[in-house]
Amino acid sequence: PCSTTFECRLRYPGAFMAFAALGTSRGAWRRGAKLFLNRGLWQDTAWPSPHGGACTLQTPVAVASLMLTADGKPLHPSRWPVSPYKFGLPRYFSCCGADEHSSRQLDRDFAATIQDVFEALVVAEVSARLQLVEGARPKSLVVTGGCAL
């Protein structure tokens, strides 16, 4: 599996950027993307599935089963003592009611929405910092480099 080799994991940012280029940013997901990027929190209700229900970040059962209740039952991620996202556990995006074909497009739309919100956050941060500059302010600014995703 790709999660076990360093070389394979290096492919994820490039694949994510390709997905972002092929997807469409979804306005209905912007609130969830801001929450995820700003605070590292996931809220299912902020990711409505276009097929009804919600879109979620799924943790594979094998990994989720590491967190068990005292009687051996799986503990729902919302009850884990810390966020599962802070562990760096593998997870995947999944929308209720999506078949394989629409799921691929929704993955692209997820990437595009995250990219869109990330860019807006960078512009807001740079703009706020520029307000702190005394004297002559730059009239333009070029931001280059990776998207840090």
Short mmCIF file of C-alpha atoms in Angstrom, two decimals:
data_model
loop_
_atom_site.label_atom_id
_atom_site.label_comp_id
_atom_site.label_asym_id
_atom_site.label_seq_id
_atom_site.Cartn_x
_atom_site.Cartn_y
_atom_site.Cartn_z
CA PRO A 1 0.00 0.00 0.00
CA CYS A 2 1.08 3.54 -0.77
CA SER A 3 0.91 4.60 2.88
CA THR A 4 3.86 2.33 3.73
CA THR A 5 6.51 3.70 1.35
CA PHE A 6 8.03 7.16 1.51
CA GLU A 7 8.40 7.46 -2.26
CA CYS A 8 4.74 6.70 -2.84
CA ARG A 9 3.61 9.21 -0.22
CA LEU A 10 5.58 11.90 -2.07
CA ARG A 11 3.09 11.52 -4.93
CA TYR A 12 0.11 12.71 -2.88
CA PRO A 13 0.68 16.49 -3.17
CA GLY A 14 1.10 16.28 -6.95
CA ALA A 15 -1.97 14.08 -7.31
CA PHE A 16 -3.95 16.46 -5.10
CA MET A 17 -2.90 19.44 -7.24
CA ALA A 18 -3.94 17.57 -10.40
CA PHE A 19 -7.31 16.77 -8.84
CA ALA A 20 -7.73 20.43 -7.87
CA ALA A 21 -7.08 21.47 -11.48
CA LEU A 22 -9.75 19.04 -12.74
CA GLY A 23 -12.38 19.81 -10.12
CA THR A 24 -14.81 22.63 -9.44
CA SER A 25 -14.80 24.52 -6.17
CA ARG A 26 -18.14 23.98 -4.40
CA GLY A 27 -19.54 26.97 -2.55
CA ALA A 28 -21.48 24.70 -0.21
CA TRP A 29 -18.17 23.24 1.03
CA ARG A 30 -16.29 26.50 1.64
CA ARG A 31 -17.28 26.73 5.33
CA GLY A 32 -16.05 23.19 5.94
CA ALA A 33 -12.80 23.86 4.08
CA LYS A 34 -12.15 27.00 6.14
CA LEU A 35 -12.75 25.09 9.37
CA PHE A 36 -10.47 22.27 8.23
CA LEU A 37 -7.64 24.54 7.05
CA ASN A 38 -7.83 27.08 9.88
CA ARG A 39 -8.39 24.75 12.82
CA GLY A 40 -7.78 21.20 11.60
CA LEU A 41 -11.38 20.29 12.42
CA TRP A 42 -13.82 18.29 10.32
CA GLN A 43 -17.56 18.84 10.61
CA ASP A 44 -19.68 16.52 8.44
CA THR A 45 -22.57 18.98 8.31
CA ALA A 46 -20.30 21.51 6.58
CA TRP A 47 -19.81 19.09 3.65
CA PRO A 48 -23.27 18.34 2.21
CA SER A 49 -23.30 15.53 -0.32
CA PRO A 50 -24.98 16.46 -3.61
CA HIS A 51 -26.64 13.02 -3.38
CA GLY A 52 -28.14 13.62 0.08
CA GLY A 53 -26.53 13.25 3.48
CA ALA A 54 -22.99 14.40 4.10
CA CYS A 55 -19.46 13.94 2.87
CA THR A 56 -17.04 12.61 5.46
CA LEU A 57 -13.40 11.83 6.01
CA GLN A 58 -13.32 8.10 6.55
CA THR A 59 -10.67 6.30 8.56
CA PRO A 60 -10.21 2.70 7.41
CA VAL A 61 -11.79 0.17 9.77
CA ALA A 62 -8.44 -1.48 10.49
CA VAL A 63 -7.06 1.82 11.83
CA ALA A 64 -10.26 2.91 13.55
CA SER A 65 -10.42 -0.39 15.41
CA LEU A 66 -7.30 0.64 17.32
CA MET A 67 -9.55 2.83 19.46
CA LEU A 68 -11.83 0.51 21.41
CA THR A 69 -14.19 0.94 24.33
CA ALA A 70 -13.60 -0.98 27.55
CA ASP A 71 -15.89 -3.77 26.30
CA GLY A 72 -13.97 -4.09 22.99
CA LYS A 73 -16.37 -2.16 20.72
CA PRO A 74 -14.98 0.40 18.25
CA LEU A 75 -15.03 3.91 19.63
CA HIS A 76 -16.57 6.44 17.25
CA PRO A 77 -13.90 8.97 16.12
CA SER A 78 -15.90 11.82 17.67
CA ARG A 79 -15.24 10.17 21.05
CA TRP A 80 -11.48 9.69 20.59
CA PRO A 81 -9.42 11.57 23.20
CA VAL A 82 -7.72 13.59 20.44
CA SER A 83 -8.64 14.31 16.85
CA PRO A 84 -7.83 11.39 14.50
CA TYR A 85 -6.52 13.98 12.03
CA LYS A 86 -3.68 14.88 14.41
CA PHE A 87 -2.39 11.30 14.30
CA GLY A 88 -1.68 11.45 10.58
CA LEU A 89 -3.86 8.38 10.15
CA PRO A 90 -4.79 7.48 6.59
CA ARG A 91 -8.26 8.65 5.58
CA TYR A 92 -10.27 9.27 2.46
CA PHE A 93 -13.06 11.59 1.34
CA SER A 94 -16.45 9.94 0.86
CA CYS A 95 -19.88 11.35 0.01
CA CYS A 96 -23.16 9.61 0.85
CA GLY A 97 -24.98 8.26 -2.18
CA ALA A 98 -22.07 8.66 -4.60
CA ASP A 99 -21.34 5.84 -7.03
CA GLU A 100 -17.79 5.19 -8.27
CA HIS A 101 -18.05 7.61 -11.20
CA SER A 102 -19.51 10.53 -9.26
CA SER A 103 -17.15 9.79 -6.37
CA ARG A 104 -14.16 10.51 -8.63
CA GLN A 105 -15.60 13.90 -9.59
CA LEU A 106 -16.41 14.69 -5.96
CA ASP A 107 -12.80 13.90 -5.01
CA ARG A 108 -11.69 16.43 -7.63
CA ASP A 109 -14.21 18.97 -6.35
CA PHE A 110 -12.98 18.41 -2.78
CA ALA A 111 -9.41 19.14 -3.91
CA ALA A 112 -10.52 22.20 -5.89
CA THR A 113 -12.50 23.57 -2.93
CA ILE A 114 -9.58 23.09 -0.53
CA GLN A 115 -7.24 24.77 -3.04
CA ASP A 116 -9.66 27.68 -3.59
CA VAL A 117 -10.09 28.33 0.13
CA PHE A 118 -6.36 27.90 0.76
CA GLU A 119 -5.59 30.58 -1.84
CA ALA A 120 -8.14 32.94 -0.27
CA LEU A 121 -6.58 32.37 3.17
CA VAL A 122 -3.09 33.12 1.82
CA VAL A 123 -4.30 36.34 0.17
CA ALA A 124 -6.07 37.41 3.39
CA GLU A 125 -2.95 36.69 5.47
CA VAL A 126 -0.63 38.54 3.10
CA SER A 127 -3.06 41.50 2.92
CA ALA A 128 -3.23 41.68 6.72
CA ARG A 129 0.57 41.63 6.96
CA LEU A 130 0.89 44.35 4.31
CA GLN A 131 -1.32 46.60 6.45
CA LEU A 132 1.41 46.45 9.09
CA VAL A 133 4.06 47.81 6.70
CA GLU A 134 4.98 51.40 7.40
CA GLY A 135 5.96 53.76 4.65
CA ALA A 136 5.59 52.95 0.97
CA ARG A 137 3.49 49.86 0.47
CA PRO A 138 4.01 47.58 -2.51
CA LYS A 139 1.43 48.04 -5.28
CA SER A 140 1.67 44.41 -6.36
CA LEU A 141 2.87 41.14 -4.99
CA VAL A 142 3.73 37.83 -6.57
CA VAL A 143 3.34 34.66 -4.50
CA THR A 144 5.09 31.60 -5.92
CA GLY A 145 5.86 28.09 -4.84
CA GLY A 146 3.89 25.05 -3.85
CA CYS A 147 0.42 25.24 -2.47
CA ALA A 148 1.51 23.51 0.79
CA LEU A 149 -1.15 20.86 0.43
#
